[in-house]
Structure formats: C-alpha cells, structure tokens
PDB file of C-alpha atoms in Angstrom:
ATOM      1  CA  MET A1131      -0.203  -0.162   0.318  1.00  0.00           C
ATOM      2  CA  ARG A1132       2.734   2.295   1.208  1.00  0.00           C
ATOM      3  CA  GLU A1133       4.207   1.784  -2.081  1.00  0.00           C
ATOM      4  CA  ARG A1134       1.135   2.081  -4.097  1.00  0.00           C
ATOM      5  CA  VAL A1135       1.029   5.664  -2.659  1.00  0.00           C
ATOM      6  CA  GLN A1136       4.627   7.077  -2.312  1.00  0.00           C
ATOM      7  CA  GLN A1137       4.130   6.257  -7.183  1.00  0.00           C
ATOM      8  CA  GLY A1138       1.305   7.674  -6.708  1.00  0.00           C
ATOM      9  CA  LEU A1139       3.318  11.233  -5.010  1.00  0.00           C
ATOM     10  CA  ASP A1140       6.521  10.237  -7.600  1.00  0.00           C
ATOM     11  CA  SER A1141       3.940  10.422 -11.026  1.00  0.00           C
ATOM     12  CA  LEU A1142       3.835  14.285 -10.040  1.00  0.00           C
ATOM     13  CA  ARG A1143       7.705  15.174  -9.574  1.00  0.00           C
ATOM     14  CA  ARG A1144       8.698  17.617 -12.476  1.00  0.00           C
ATOM     15  CA  GLN A1145      12.235  17.602 -13.817  1.00  0.00           C
ATOM     16  CA  ASN A1146      12.765  21.260 -11.829  1.00  0.00           C
ATOM     17  CA  GLY A1147      12.382  19.091  -8.716  1.00  0.00           C
ATOM     18  CA  LEU A1148       8.874  20.541  -8.130  1.00  0.00           C
ATOM     19  CA  TYR A1149       5.655  18.961  -7.375  1.00  0.00           C
ATOM     20  CA  LEU A1150       2.959  19.557  -9.505  1.00  0.00           C
ATOM     21  CA  ALA A1151      -0.361  19.371  -6.389  1.00  0.00           C
ATOM     22  CA  SER A1152      -2.422  17.482  -9.172  1.00  0.00           C
ATOM     23  CA  PRO A1153      -2.232  16.565 -12.751  1.00  0.00           C
ATOM     24  CA  SER A1154      -5.810  17.373 -13.476  1.00  0.00           C
ATOM     25  CA  ASN A1155      -5.683  20.898 -15.835  1.00  0.00           C
ATOM     26  CA  THR A1156      -7.198  22.915 -12.797  1.00  0.00           C
ATOM     27  CA  TYR A1157      -4.288  22.509 -10.868  1.00  0.00           C
ATOM     28  CA  HIS A1158      -2.048  21.842 -13.648  1.00  0.00           C
ATOM     29  CA  TYR A1159       0.658  24.175 -11.295  1.00  0.00           C
ATOM     30  CA  ILE A1160       3.375  24.987  -8.986  1.00  0.00           C
ATOM     31  CA  TRP A1161       1.766  25.665  -5.035  1.00  0.00           C
ATOM     32  CA  ILE A1162       4.893  27.021  -2.742  1.00  0.00           C
ATOM     33  CA  ARG A1163       1.889  25.949   0.064  1.00  0.00           C
ATOM     34  CA  ASP A1164       2.031  22.290  -1.306  1.00  0.00           C
ATOM     35  CA  ASN A1165       5.450  21.607  -2.011  1.00  0.00           C
ATOM     36  CA  CYS A1166       6.354  22.621   1.143  1.00  0.00           C
ATOM     37  CA  TYR A1167       3.352  20.623   2.945  1.00  0.00           C
ATOM     38  CA  ILE A1168       4.984  17.225   0.231  1.00  0.00           C
ATOM     39  CA  SER A1169       8.955  18.562   1.380  1.00  0.00           C
ATOM     40  CA  LEU A1170       7.909  16.597   5.464  1.00  0.00           C
ATOM     41  CA  SER A1171       7.330  13.218   3.150  1.00  0.00           C
ATOM     42  CA  LYS A1172      11.168  14.253   2.191  1.00  0.00           C
ATOM     43  CA  LEU A1173      12.718  14.470   5.331  1.00  0.00           C
ATOM     44  CA  GLY A1174      13.634  12.180   7.116  1.00  0.00           C
ATOM     45  CA  LYS A1175      15.176  10.199   4.212  1.00  0.00           C
ATOM     46  CA  ASP A1176      19.630   9.927   3.321  1.00  0.00           C
ATOM     47  CA  ASP A1177      18.308  11.229  -0.094  1.00  0.00           C
ATOM     48  CA  SER A1178      18.681  15.370  -0.829  1.00  0.00           C
ATOM     49  CA  GLU A1179      15.039  15.390  -1.961  1.00  0.00           C
ATOM     50  CA  TYR A1180      13.814  18.267   1.004  1.00  0.00           C
ATOM     51  CA  GLU A1181      16.300  20.726   0.076  1.00  0.00           C
ATOM     52  CA  GLN A1182      16.045  20.554  -3.568  1.00  0.00           C
ATOM     53  CA  ILE A1183      12.769  21.600  -2.915  1.00  0.00           C
ATOM     54  CA  TYR A1184      13.689  24.365  -0.677  1.00  0.00           C
ATOM     55  CA  HIS A1185      16.680  24.939  -3.788  1.00  0.00           C
ATOM     56  CA  ARG A1186      13.809  24.599  -6.566  1.00  0.00           C
ATOM     57  CA  ILE A1187      11.217  27.871  -4.311  1.00  0.00           C
ATOM     58  CA  LEU A1188      13.978  30.145  -4.080  1.00  0.00           C
ATOM     59  CA  ASP A1189      15.002  29.491  -7.821  1.00  0.00           C
ATOM     60  CA  ILE A1190      11.450  31.055  -8.068  1.00  0.00           C
ATOM     61  CA  TRP A1191      12.170  33.759  -6.287  1.00  0.00           C
ATOM     62  CA  ARG A1192      15.613  34.402  -7.266  1.00  0.00           C
ATOM     63  CA  LYS A1193      13.707  35.563 -10.123  1.00  0.00           C
ATOM     64  CA  TYR A1194      11.445  37.546  -8.576  1.00  0.00           C
ATOM     65  CA  GLU A1195      13.851  39.343  -6.172  1.00  0.00           C
ATOM     66  CA  TRP A1196      12.481  42.378  -7.537  1.00  0.00           C
ATOM     67  CA  LYS A1197       9.759  42.160  -6.070  1.00  0.00           C
ATOM     68  CA  LEU A1198      10.893  41.043  -3.268  1.00  0.00           C
ATOM     69  CA  ALA A1199      13.117  43.686  -2.124  1.00  0.00           C
ATOM     70  CA  PHE A1200      10.314  46.222  -3.494  1.00  0.00           C
ATOM     71  CA  HIS A1201       7.741  44.965  -1.369  1.00  0.00           C
ATOM     72  CA  ALA A1202      10.274  44.156   1.068  1.00  0.00           C
ATOM     73  CA  ASP A1203       9.863  47.773   2.617  1.00  0.00           C
ATOM     74  CA  HIS A1204       6.527  48.588   0.442  1.00  0.00           C
ATOM     75  CA  GLN A1205       3.130  47.190   1.495  1.00  0.00           C
ATOM     76  CA  PRO A1206       0.936  45.238  -1.301  1.00  0.00           C
ATOM     77  CA  GLU A1207      -1.684  47.542  -1.986  1.00  0.00           C
ATOM     78  CA  ALA A1208      -3.446  45.252  -4.365  1.00  0.00           C
ATOM     79  CA  VAL A1209      -3.802  41.109  -4.334  1.00  0.00           C
ATOM     80  CA  TYR A1210      -1.244  41.093  -7.515  1.00  0.00           C
ATOM     81  CA  GLN A1211       1.581  42.466  -5.911  1.00  0.00           C
ATOM     82  CA  TYR A1212       1.776  40.093  -3.360  1.00  0.00           C
ATOM     83  CA  ILE A1213       5.106  37.180  -3.752  1.00  0.00           C
ATOM     84  CA  HIS A1214       2.307  34.686  -5.359  1.00  0.00           C
ATOM     85  CA  PRO A1215       1.537  31.445  -4.403  1.00  0.00           C
ATOM     86  CA  ARG A1216       1.050  29.518  -7.787  1.00  0.00           C
ATOM     87  CA  TYR A1217       3.886  28.893 -10.692  1.00  0.00           C
ATOM     88  CA  THR A1218       3.178  27.444 -14.046  1.00  0.00           C
ATOM     89  CA  ALA A1219       4.483  23.943 -13.933  1.00  0.00           C
ATOM     90  CA  ASP A1220       7.368  24.453 -16.322  1.00  0.00           C
ATOM     91  CA  THR A1221       8.650  27.901 -16.264  1.00  0.00           C
ATOM     92  CA  LEU A1222       7.931  28.712 -13.256  1.00  0.00           C
ATOM     93  CA  GLU A1223       6.097  32.333 -13.919  1.00  0.00           C
ATOM     94  CA  GLU A1224       4.060  33.687 -12.216  1.00  0.00           C
ATOM     95  CA  ILE A1225       0.317  32.981 -12.860  1.00  0.00           C
ATOM     96  CA  HIS A1226      -1.517  36.170 -14.241  1.00  0.00           C
ATOM     97  CA  GLU A1227      -5.246  35.488 -14.148  1.00  0.00           C
ATOM     98  CA  PRO A1228      -6.984  36.953 -11.555  1.00  0.00           C
ATOM     99  CA  TRP A1229      -6.621  34.887  -7.390  1.00  0.00           C
ATOM    100  CA  GLY A1230      -6.331  34.956  -4.163  1.00  0.00           C
ATOM    101  CA  ASN A1231      -1.960  36.018  -4.175  1.00  0.00           C
ATOM    102  CA  ALA A1232      -3.031  37.591  -1.247  1.00  0.00           C
ATOM    103  CA  GLN A1233      -1.297  33.896   1.031  1.00  0.00           C
ATOM    104  CA  ASN A1234       0.619  34.563   4.052  1.00  0.00           C
ATOM    105  CA  ASP A1235       0.532  31.111   4.864  1.00  0.00           C
ATOM    106  CA  ALA A1236       2.548  30.194   1.931  1.00  0.00           C
ATOM    107  CA  ILE A1237       5.610  32.133   3.508  1.00  0.00           C
ATOM    108  CA  GLY A1238       4.777  30.884   6.871  1.00  0.00           C
ATOM    109  CA  ILE A1239       5.315  27.995   6.042  1.00  0.00           C
ATOM    110  CA  PHE A1240       8.176  28.071   3.437  1.00  0.00           C
ATOM    111  CA  LEU A1241      10.358  29.631   6.324  1.00  0.00           C
ATOM    112  CA  TYR A1242       9.486  26.949   8.200  1.00  0.00           C
ATOM    113  CA  GLY A1243      10.270  24.498   6.675  1.00  0.00           C
ATOM    114  CA  LEU A1244      13.396  26.426   6.003  1.00  0.00           C
ATOM    115  CA  GLY A1245      13.878  26.724   9.280  1.00  0.00           C
ATOM    116  CA  LEU A1246      13.603  22.487  10.119  1.00  0.00           C
ATOM    117  CA  GLY A1247      16.169  21.234   7.768  1.00  0.00           C
ATOM    118  CA  LEU A1248      18.043  23.868   9.054  1.00  0.00           C
ATOM    119  CA  ARG A1249      17.656  21.942  12.575  1.00  0.00           C
ATOM    120  CA  HIS A1250      17.911  18.784  10.477  1.00  0.00           C
ATOM    121  CA  HIS A1251      21.423  19.353   9.509  1.00  0.00           C
ATOM    122  CA  ARG A1252      20.335  19.995   5.411  1.00  0.00           C
ATOM    123  CA  ARG A1253      22.744  21.903   3.505  1.00  0.00           C
ATOM    124  CA  MET A1254      19.555  24.146   2.718  1.00  0.00           C
ATOM    125  CA  LEU A1255      20.858  28.027   1.318  1.00  0.00           C
ATOM    126  CA  ARG A1256      23.430  27.850  -1.125  1.00  0.00           C
ATOM    127  CA  ASP A1257      25.057  31.140  -1.245  1.00  0.00           C
ATOM    128  CA  ASP A1258      24.604  34.182   0.108  1.00  0.00           C
ATOM    129  CA  VAL A1259      21.818  34.631  -2.622  1.00  0.00           C
ATOM    130  CA  ASP A1260      19.917  32.290  -0.739  1.00  0.00           C
ATOM    131  CA  VAL A1261      20.358  34.149   2.933  1.00  0.00           C
ATOM    132  CA  ARG A1262      19.361  37.287   1.435  1.00  0.00           C
ATOM    133  CA  ILE A1263      15.696  35.591  -0.363  1.00  0.00           C
ATOM    134  CA  VAL A1264      15.160  34.601   2.784  1.00  0.00           C
ATOM    135  CA  ARG A1265      15.863  38.245   5.151  1.00  0.00           C
ATOM    136  CA  LEU A1266      13.182  39.785   2.146  1.00  0.00           C
ATOM    137  CA  LEU A1267      10.877  37.476   2.941  1.00  0.00           C
ATOM    138  CA  ILE A1268      11.376  38.075   6.842  1.00  0.00           C
ATOM    139  CA  ARG A1269      11.516  41.920   5.807  1.00  0.00           C
ATOM    140  CA  TYR A1270       8.281  41.481   3.988  1.00  0.00           C
ATOM    141  CA  LEU A1271       5.881  39.200   6.865  1.00  0.00           C
ATOM    142  CA  LYS A1272       7.372  42.772   9.379  1.00  0.00           C
ATOM    143  CA  THR A1273       5.832  45.497   6.316  1.00  0.00           C
ATOM    144  CA  LEU A1274       2.861  43.167   5.726  1.00  0.00           C
ATOM    145  CA  ALA A1275       2.281  42.965   9.374  1.00  0.00           C
ATOM    146  CA  PHE A1276       1.345  39.785   9.590  1.00  0.00           C
ATOM    147  CA  TRP A1277      -0.493  40.100  12.449  1.00  0.00           C
ATOM    148  CA  CYS A1278      -3.357  42.026  11.161  1.00  0.00           C
ATOM    149  CA  ASN A1279      -3.105  42.022   6.935  1.00  0.00           C
ATOM    150  CA  ALA A1280      -6.125  40.168   6.384  1.00  0.00           C
ATOM    151  CA  ASP A1281      -5.397  37.862   3.642  1.00  0.00           C
ATOM    152  CA  ASN A1282      -6.897  34.804   1.500  1.00  0.00           C
ATOM    153  CA  GLY A1283      -5.948  31.990   3.000  1.00  0.00           C
ATOM    154  CA  MET A1284      -5.203  28.662   3.025  1.00  0.00           C
ATOM    155  CA  TRP A1285      -8.355  27.804   1.125  1.00  0.00           C
ATOM    156  CA  GLU A1286      -8.198  31.266  -1.451  1.00  0.00           C
ATOM    157  CA  GLU A1287     -11.066  32.788  -0.751  1.00  0.00           C
ATOM    158  CA  GLU A1288     -12.527  34.809   1.694  1.00  0.00           C
ATOM    159  CA  VAL A1289      -9.674  38.536   2.327  1.00  0.00           C
ATOM    160  CA  GLU A1290     -10.371  38.201   6.227  1.00  0.00           C
ATOM    161  CA  LEU A1291      -8.260  37.316   8.893  1.00  0.00           C
ATOM    162  CA  HIS A1292      -7.272  34.371   9.504  1.00  0.00           C
ATOM    163  CA  ALA A1293      -4.997  32.007  12.953  1.00  0.00           C
ATOM    164  CA  SER A1294      -3.915  29.179  10.419  1.00  0.00           C
ATOM    165  CA  SER A1295      -2.753  32.240   8.159  1.00  0.00           C
ATOM    166  CA  ILE A1296      -0.943  34.094  11.260  1.00  0.00           C
ATOM    167  CA  GLY A1297       0.089  30.598  12.930  1.00  0.00           C
ATOM    168  CA  ALA A1298       1.730  30.019   9.442  1.00  0.00           C
ATOM    169  CA  CYS A1299       3.902  33.050   9.956  1.00  0.00           C
ATOM    170  CA  VAL A1300       4.860  32.705  13.354  1.00  0.00           C
ATOM    171  CA  ALA A1301       5.326  28.869  12.892  1.00  0.00           C
ATOM    172  CA  GLY A1302       7.588  30.165  10.193  1.00  0.00           C
ATOM    173  CA  LEU A1303       9.939  33.157  12.206  1.00  0.00           C
ATOM    174  CA  LEU A1304       9.478  30.534  15.281  1.00  0.00           C
ATOM    175  CA  ALA A1305      11.785  28.080  13.200  1.00  0.00           C
ATOM    176  CA  ILE A1306      14.215  30.227  11.060  1.00  0.00           C
ATOM    177  CA  LYS A1307      14.843  32.084  14.930  1.00  0.00           C
ATOM    178  CA  PRO A1308      17.462  30.609  15.170  1.00  0.00           C
ATOM    179  CA  PHE A1309      19.243  30.982  12.083  1.00  0.00           C
ATOM    180  CA  PHE A1310      18.529  34.473  11.115  1.00  0.00           C
ATOM    181  CA  GLU A1311      17.869  38.484  13.405  1.00  0.00           C
ATOM    182  CA  ILE A1312      13.538  38.186  13.419  1.00  0.00           C
ATOM    183  CA  GLU A1313      12.761  40.978  15.581  1.00  0.00           C
ATOM    184  CA  ILE A1314      10.598  39.244  18.927  1.00  0.00           C
ATOM    185  CA  ASP A1315       8.265  41.909  18.337  1.00  0.00           C
ATOM    186  CA  MET A1316       6.738  40.492  15.644  1.00  0.00           C
ATOM    187  CA  ILE A1317       6.341  37.103  17.119  1.00  0.00           C
ATOM    188  CA  ARG A1318       4.961  38.605  20.290  1.00  0.00           C
ATOM    189  CA  ASP A1319       2.392  41.004  17.893  1.00  0.00           C
ATOM    190  CA  GLY A1320       1.805  37.273  16.195  1.00  0.00           C
ATOM    191  CA  MET A1321       0.345  35.213  18.988  1.00  0.00           C
ATOM    192  CA  ILE A1322      -1.689  37.520  20.525  1.00  0.00           C
ATOM    193  CA  ALA A1323      -3.912  38.438  17.357  1.00  0.00           C
ATOM    194  CA  LEU A1324      -3.412  34.288  17.061  1.00  0.00           C
ATOM    195  CA  TRP A1325      -5.071  33.881  20.221  1.00  0.00           C
ATOM    196  CA  ARG A1326      -7.792  36.878  19.729  1.00  0.00           C
ATOM    197  CA  ILE A1327      -9.060  34.801  17.709  1.00  0.00           C
ATOM    198  CA  LEU A1328      -8.665  31.335  18.697  1.00  0.00           C
ATOM    199  CA  PRO A1329     -10.564  29.183  18.558  1.00  0.00           C
ATOM    200  CA  HIS A1330     -11.934  30.395  15.219  1.00  0.00           C
ATOM    201  CA  GLU A1331     -10.228  30.292  12.068  1.00  0.00           C
ATOM    202  CA  SER A1332     -12.161  34.124  11.146  1.00  0.00           C
ATOM    203  CA  ALA A1333     -14.549  36.321  11.435  1.00  0.00           C
ATOM    204  CA  THR A1334     -16.835  33.830   9.457  1.00  0.00           C
ATOM    205  CA  HIS A1335     -15.670  30.467   9.826  1.00  0.00           C
ATOM    206  CA  ASP A1336     -16.565  29.036  13.151  1.00  0.00           C
ATOM    207  CA  CYS A1337     -14.596  25.740  12.037  1.00  0.00           C
ATOM    208  CA  ASP A1338     -12.399  24.859   9.590  1.00  0.00           C
ATOM    209  CA  LEU A1339      -9.641  22.027   8.331  1.00  0.00           C
ATOM    210  CA  ALA A1340      -7.014  24.548   8.430  1.00  0.00           C
ATOM    211  CA  GLN A1341      -6.626  24.299  11.753  1.00  0.00           C
ATOM    212  CA  LEU A1342      -5.268  21.894  11.834  1.00  0.00           C
ATOM    213  CA  SER A1343      -2.203  22.995  11.012  1.00  0.00           C
ATOM    214  CA  LEU A1344      -2.236  25.369  13.804  1.00  0.00           C
ATOM    215  CA  VAL A1345      -1.352  21.250  15.413  1.00  0.00           C
ATOM    216  CA  TYR A1346       0.706  19.715  12.705  1.00  0.00           C
ATOM    217  CA  PRO A1347       2.968  20.677  11.644  1.00  0.00           C
ATOM    218  CA  TYR A1348       3.259  23.962  13.436  1.00  0.00           C
ATOM    219  CA  ARG A1349       2.357  22.561  17.117  1.00  0.00           C
ATOM    220  CA  LEU A1350       2.157  25.690  18.097  1.00  0.00           C
ATOM    221  CA  LEU A1351      -0.762  25.247  20.495  1.00  0.00           C
ATOM    222  CA  PRO A1352      -0.523  23.995  24.254  1.00  0.00           C
ATOM    223  CA  GLY A1353      -2.093  20.963  24.243  1.00  0.00           C
ATOM    224  CA  ASP A1354      -5.581  21.738  25.721  1.00  0.00           C
ATOM    225  CA  MET A1355      -6.681  24.086  22.769  1.00  0.00           C
ATOM    226  CA  ALA A1356      -4.827  21.876  20.486  1.00  0.00           C
ATOM    227  CA  SER A1357      -6.901  18.961  21.546  1.00  0.00           C
ATOM    228  CA  GLU A1358     -10.056  21.669  21.499  1.00  0.00           C
ATOM    229  CA  ILE A1359      -8.900  22.785  18.279  1.00  0.00           C
ATOM    230  CA  VAL A1360      -8.698  18.978  16.593  1.00  0.00           C
ATOM    231  CA  ARG A1361     -11.535  17.612  18.494  1.00  0.00           C
ATOM    232  CA  ARG A1362     -14.308  20.456  16.901  1.00  0.00           C
ATOM    233  CA  VAL A1363     -12.988  19.361  13.557  1.00  0.00           C
ATOM    234  CA  GLU A1364     -14.076  16.009  14.293  1.00  0.00           C
ATOM    235  CA  GLN A1365     -17.974  17.276  15.733  1.00  0.00           C
ATOM    236  CA  ASN A1366     -17.397  19.511  13.188  1.00  0.00           C
ATOM    237  CA  LEU A1367     -16.348  18.990  10.043  1.00  0.00           C
ATOM    238  CA  LEU A1368     -15.906  15.040   9.973  1.00  0.00           C
ATOM    239  CA  ARG A1369     -17.653  13.425   7.451  1.00  0.00           C
ATOM    240  CA  ASP A1370     -18.385   9.170   5.688  1.00  0.00           C
ATOM    241  CA  ARG A1371     -14.437  10.230   3.581  1.00  0.00           C
ATOM    242  CA  GLY A1372     -13.311  12.824   4.275  1.00  0.00           C
ATOM    243  CA  VAL A1373     -13.301  16.731   6.146  1.00  0.00           C
ATOM    244  CA  ILE A1374     -15.009  19.602   4.988  1.00  0.00           C
ATOM    245  CA  ARG A1375     -12.979  22.242   4.932  1.00  0.00           C
ATOM    246  CA  TYR A1376     -16.190  25.086   6.628  1.00  0.00           C
ATOM    247  CA  ALA A1377     -19.849  24.635   7.171  1.00  0.00           C
ATOM    248  CA  GLY A1378     -21.060  25.789   4.301  1.00  0.00           C
ATOM    249  CA  ASP A1379     -18.438  25.888   1.160  1.00  0.00           C
ATOM    250  CA  ARG A1380     -19.632  25.509  -2.615  1.00  0.00           C
ATOM    251  CA  TYR A1381     -16.532  24.370  -3.706  1.00  0.00           C
ATOM    252  CA  TYR A1382     -17.784  21.179  -5.574  1.00  0.00           C
ATOM    253  CA  ALA A1383     -20.423  21.304  -3.654  1.00  0.00           C
ATOM    254  CA  ASP A1384     -23.381  18.619  -4.332  1.00  0.00           C
ATOM    255  CA  SER A1385     -26.842  18.565  -3.349  1.00  0.00           C
ATOM    256  CA  GLY A1386     -25.744  21.892  -1.558  1.00  0.00           C
ATOM    257  CA  ARG A1387     -23.282  19.515   0.984  1.00  0.00           C
ATOM    258  CA  GLU A1388     -19.621  20.301   1.241  1.00  0.00           C
ATOM    259  CA  ALA A1389     -17.195  18.525  -0.454  1.00  0.00           C
ATOM    260  CA  GLU A1390     -14.975  15.277   1.882  1.00  0.00           C
ATOM    261  CA  TRP A1391     -11.384  16.573   1.458  1.00  0.00           C
ATOM    262  CA  CYS A1392     -10.195  13.543   1.887  1.00  0.00           C
ATOM    263  CA  MET A1393      -6.688  14.565   3.124  1.00  0.00           C
ATOM    264  CA  GLY A1394      -8.200  15.839   6.530  1.00  0.00           C
ATOM    265  CA  LEU A1395      -8.377  12.133   7.676  1.00  0.00           C
ATOM    266  CA  PRO A1396      -4.331  11.452   7.021  1.00  0.00           C
ATOM    267  CA  TRP A1397      -3.890  14.984   9.049  1.00  0.00           C
ATOM    268  CA  LEU A1398      -6.198  14.733  11.645  1.00  0.00           C
ATOM    269  CA  GLY A1399      -3.780  11.196  12.090  1.00  0.00           C
ATOM    270  CA  LEU A1400      -0.993  12.996  12.238  1.00  0.00           C
ATOM    271  CA  CYS A1401      -2.304  16.418  14.457  1.00  0.00           C
ATOM    272  CA  HIS A1402      -3.436  12.243  17.145  1.00  0.00           C
ATOM    273  CA  ALA A1403      -0.290  11.660  16.541  1.00  0.00           C
ATOM    274  CA  THR A1404       1.294  14.937  17.973  1.00  0.00           C
ATOM    275  CA  LEU A1405      -0.961  14.629  20.904  1.00  0.00           C
ATOM    276  CA  GLY A1406      -0.033  11.202  21.679  1.00  0.00           C
ATOM    277  CA  ASN A1407      -3.118   9.493  21.001  1.00  0.00           C
ATOM    278  CA  GLN A1408      -1.452   6.442  19.096  1.00  0.00           C
ATOM    279  CA  ASP A1409      -4.951   4.633  18.457  1.00  0.00           C
ATOM    280  CA  GLU A1410      -6.517   7.668  16.720  1.00  0.00           C
ATOM    281  CA  ALA A1411      -4.316   7.802  14.854  1.00  0.00           C
ATOM    282  CA  ARG A1412      -4.081   4.833  13.206  1.00  0.00           C
ATOM    283  CA  ARG A1413      -7.353   4.819  13.033  1.00  0.00           C
ATOM    284  CA  TYR A1414      -7.328   7.952  10.554  1.00  0.00           C
ATOM    285  CA  LEU A1415      -4.289   6.019   9.353  1.00  0.00           C
ATOM    286  CA  GLU A1416      -6.611   2.890   8.070  1.00  0.00           C
ATOM    287  CA  TRP A1417     -10.026   5.102   7.658  1.00  0.00           C
ATOM    288  CA  THR A1418      -7.122   7.168   4.745  1.00  0.00           C
ATOM    289  CA  GLU A1419      -7.309   3.850   3.032  1.00  0.00           C
ATOM    290  CA  ARG A1420     -10.816   2.804   2.523  1.00  0.00           C
ATOM    291  CA  VAL A1421     -11.560   5.751   1.012  1.00  0.00           C
ATOM    292  CA  MET A1422      -7.850   5.506  -1.288  1.00  0.00           C
ATOM    293  CA  THR A1423      -9.216   4.798  -5.296  1.00  0.00           C
ATOM    294  CA  PRO A1424      -8.947   0.905  -6.531  1.00  0.00           C
ATOM    295  CA  ASP A1425      -5.627   2.050  -8.387  1.00  0.00           C
ATOM    296  CA  VAL A1426      -4.085   3.586  -4.921  1.00  0.00           C
ATOM    297  CA  ARG A1427      -4.634   7.042  -5.051  1.00  0.00           C
ATOM    298  CA  ILE A1428      -5.930   9.923  -3.146  1.00  0.00           C
ATOM    299  CA  PRO A1429      -8.454  12.611  -3.918  1.00  0.00           C
ATOM    300  CA  GLU A1430      -9.247  15.637  -2.976  1.00  0.00           C
ATOM    301  CA  LEU A1431     -11.971  15.275  -2.536  1.00  0.00           C
ATOM    302  CA  TYR A1432     -15.349  12.962  -3.073  1.00  0.00           C
ATOM    303  CA  LEU A1433     -18.872  14.674  -3.820  1.00  0.00           C
ATOM    304  CA  SER A1434     -20.717  14.110  -1.057  1.00  0.00           C
ATOM    305  CA  ALA A1435     -23.908  13.111  -2.752  1.00  0.00           C
ATOM    306  CA  GLN A1436     -23.338  11.052  -5.414  1.00  0.00           C
ATOM    307  CA  GLY A1437     -19.489   9.536  -3.578  1.00  0.00           C
ATOM    308  CA  VAL A1438     -17.584  10.203  -6.737  1.00  0.00           C
ATOM    309  CA  PRO A1439     -13.922  11.511  -6.422  1.00  0.00           C
ATOM    310  CA  ASN A1440     -13.461  14.465  -8.486  1.00  0.00           C
ATOM    311  CA  GLU A1441     -10.697  14.742 -11.590  1.00  0.00           C
ATOM    312  CA  ASN A1442      -8.702  16.037  -8.895  1.00  0.00           C
ATOM    313  CA  THR A1443      -6.641  12.815  -8.238  1.00  0.00           C
ATOM    314  CA  PRO A1444      -4.217  11.777  -7.356  1.00  0.00           C
ATOM    315  CA  LEU A1445      -3.206  14.842  -5.359  1.00  0.00           C
ATOM    316  CA  GLY A1446       0.010  15.369  -3.549  1.00  0.00           C
ATOM    317  CA  TRP A1447      -1.009  17.219  -0.097  1.00  0.00           C
ATOM    318  CA  ALA A1448      -3.057  14.011   0.643  1.00  0.00           C
ATOM    319  CA  HIS A1449      -0.016  11.019   0.137  1.00  0.00           C
ATOM    320  CA  ALA A1450       2.475  13.192   1.853  1.00  0.00           C
ATOM    321  CA  LEU A1451       0.077  13.390   4.599  1.00  0.00           C
ATOM    322  CA  TYR A1452      -0.860   9.835   4.583  1.00  0.00           C
ATOM    323  CA  LEU A1453       2.740   8.320   3.850  1.00  0.00           C
ATOM    324  CA  ILE A1454       4.358  10.946   7.177  1.00  0.00           C
ATOM    325  CA  LEU A1455       1.079   8.963   9.159  1.00  0.00           C
ATOM    326  CA  HIS A1456       1.825   5.440   8.021  1.00  0.00           C
ATOM    327  CA  ASP A1457       6.547   5.649   8.649  1.00  0.00           C
ATOM    328  CA  LEU A1458       5.302   7.580  11.731  1.00  0.00           C
ATOM    329  CA  LEU A1459       3.291   4.717  13.300  1.00  0.00           C
ATOM    330  CA  ARG A1460       5.337   2.196  11.591  1.00  0.00           C
TER     331      ARG A1460
END
C-alpha cells in the first residue's frame, strides 16, 4: 500500500524537482504551500530531495527578487502585488489571471520548512543570494504586518484575518529564529493576534480544516487548545469520506452538501499522533486507506451526494500526509 501511494506522489514530480498539486488541468500548477507540505514526507530520507524542493522555490524567488525587494519595504496595495503562491508547471512564472494571491501562510510554511531543514543539518542555503532572499521574506512579513493583514487564507477565498495564516507566519519565524535575526515583536504580535481569534479560524469561519496546521506541522499550541481544535474539527467537519473544509463551503458542493476532503483524514491522524493518541492516529490511517481509489490514489475530495471523487486525483498533498503518518506509526 505504502509503495503504491509513494508512486502516486512520485508521478507528480517535475524535471525541475517541484511537484504538481495534481495532474488535472485545474491543478496543473506549482503551489508553494503544497510543495512545502510534500517536502515533510522527505525529511527523514537519506537523499537530498528535501532541500532540493526549497532550492527550487528559492530559484523562483531569485527570479522575482526585484518584487521581494520592493515589497519588503512597501506593503502591497493590490492582491496581484503579493508574493505569489502559485506558478506555471514548466517555466515557473507567476500566474497572471485573477487569483487569491494574498496567502501569507505560504510564506510562513516555507520559512518553517527551511528552519526545520536547518535544524536537521540539511544544506538548505547554498550561497549569500539564498540568505538574502530569506532576509527579504522576513522583512516582507514585517512590512505586511501579518498579524493584522487580512489575506485569502489557505483556501484562497475570503480576504480576512485567518488564524491558520497568522499561525503559519509565527511558526515560520520561530523555526528560522536560531539562524536569522528576527525581531521578537513580530512573533509576540503574531501570537497575541492568534489568541484573539482562537478557537475560531476567522470572523466567518467558526471552525476550519486549515486550523489543523496549528497542531501539525506547527505544534504551535499548548495541549488543551490543540486538543480543542482537533475536537472541534471532528465534531463539526468530519464526514464519511473526509473532512469538509468549513460549514457552507461551496467548492464542489453537491446537492447543497459540502465536499469531503480526503487529506483531512491523515491530517487528523497526524494531529492525534502529535497529541500522543496513537490508537486514534492509526484509526485515521486505516480510514484513509478505505477512501483511496481502486488504483490506490487519494483524491482531493469526494462529492458528498454522489460519493465519487473529483478530477483532482491524486492530490500530492494528501499522498504526502498519508506517507508521513504511515511512517510515523510503522
């Protein structure tokens, strides 16, 4: 089973070393966030693929260093001016069609993964240019005032303050703090803003699948609050074939019922493993296996009423979460 899931993930890897979100026409792009989550399934391996993912992302930002340098000191005034979270699959160029480009969590998880690699003594930074890019990203988050900057969030939708976006930035800054100069006020202001929103995700989302990121991978919350976040997701969003993103989600809604996202199952398993609930973690691992397609692929989601997966199959992010959980419990 594990080998087949790994093959599904490997099928999404491009020659440039980055991963498509999915082979479908809809998702035939390179997302920063997806690649950083996928990288977490590579960290314990003996090869260099973990750091290669970050090197390729740094290469993208080298190309757009002029943009980083400008917005490190000038707050974006329009969504297209934000550091883009999504790029073309082959040329790694910005996508110019209208999109929810204000996604602060994509910067946060990149910094988090970079810091994680540095702590594991990986060669994450190749030269002074890479170091300069990271310093620009830090300044960018400060200029944004991410703790009070409304963004499109993980789901690229409503512009509002998202707990998951603020948490990603805080976690990213904490992860690289041993290696870069970070103003402690940025972290403090981020934590204050986060606790003002919790246990909610935003003003319009009382409970959201994206909040699981605060438990895994970021491990940002004390045990009681982390357990409360997991409990709320299970109580309000868990369904037969996955986890709905939030109540009232219209993306692939089927007969008025929210789509069931498969990656929510291994994600909940990883949260339970983080909290020390190994039996629950194993239950979610087995549950994930039951929602795989006959050819052992994990879809993005199932349409609730019809019970069929959408075309974004396999979803790289979902495969990676399953692999991390599987290896953690072996």
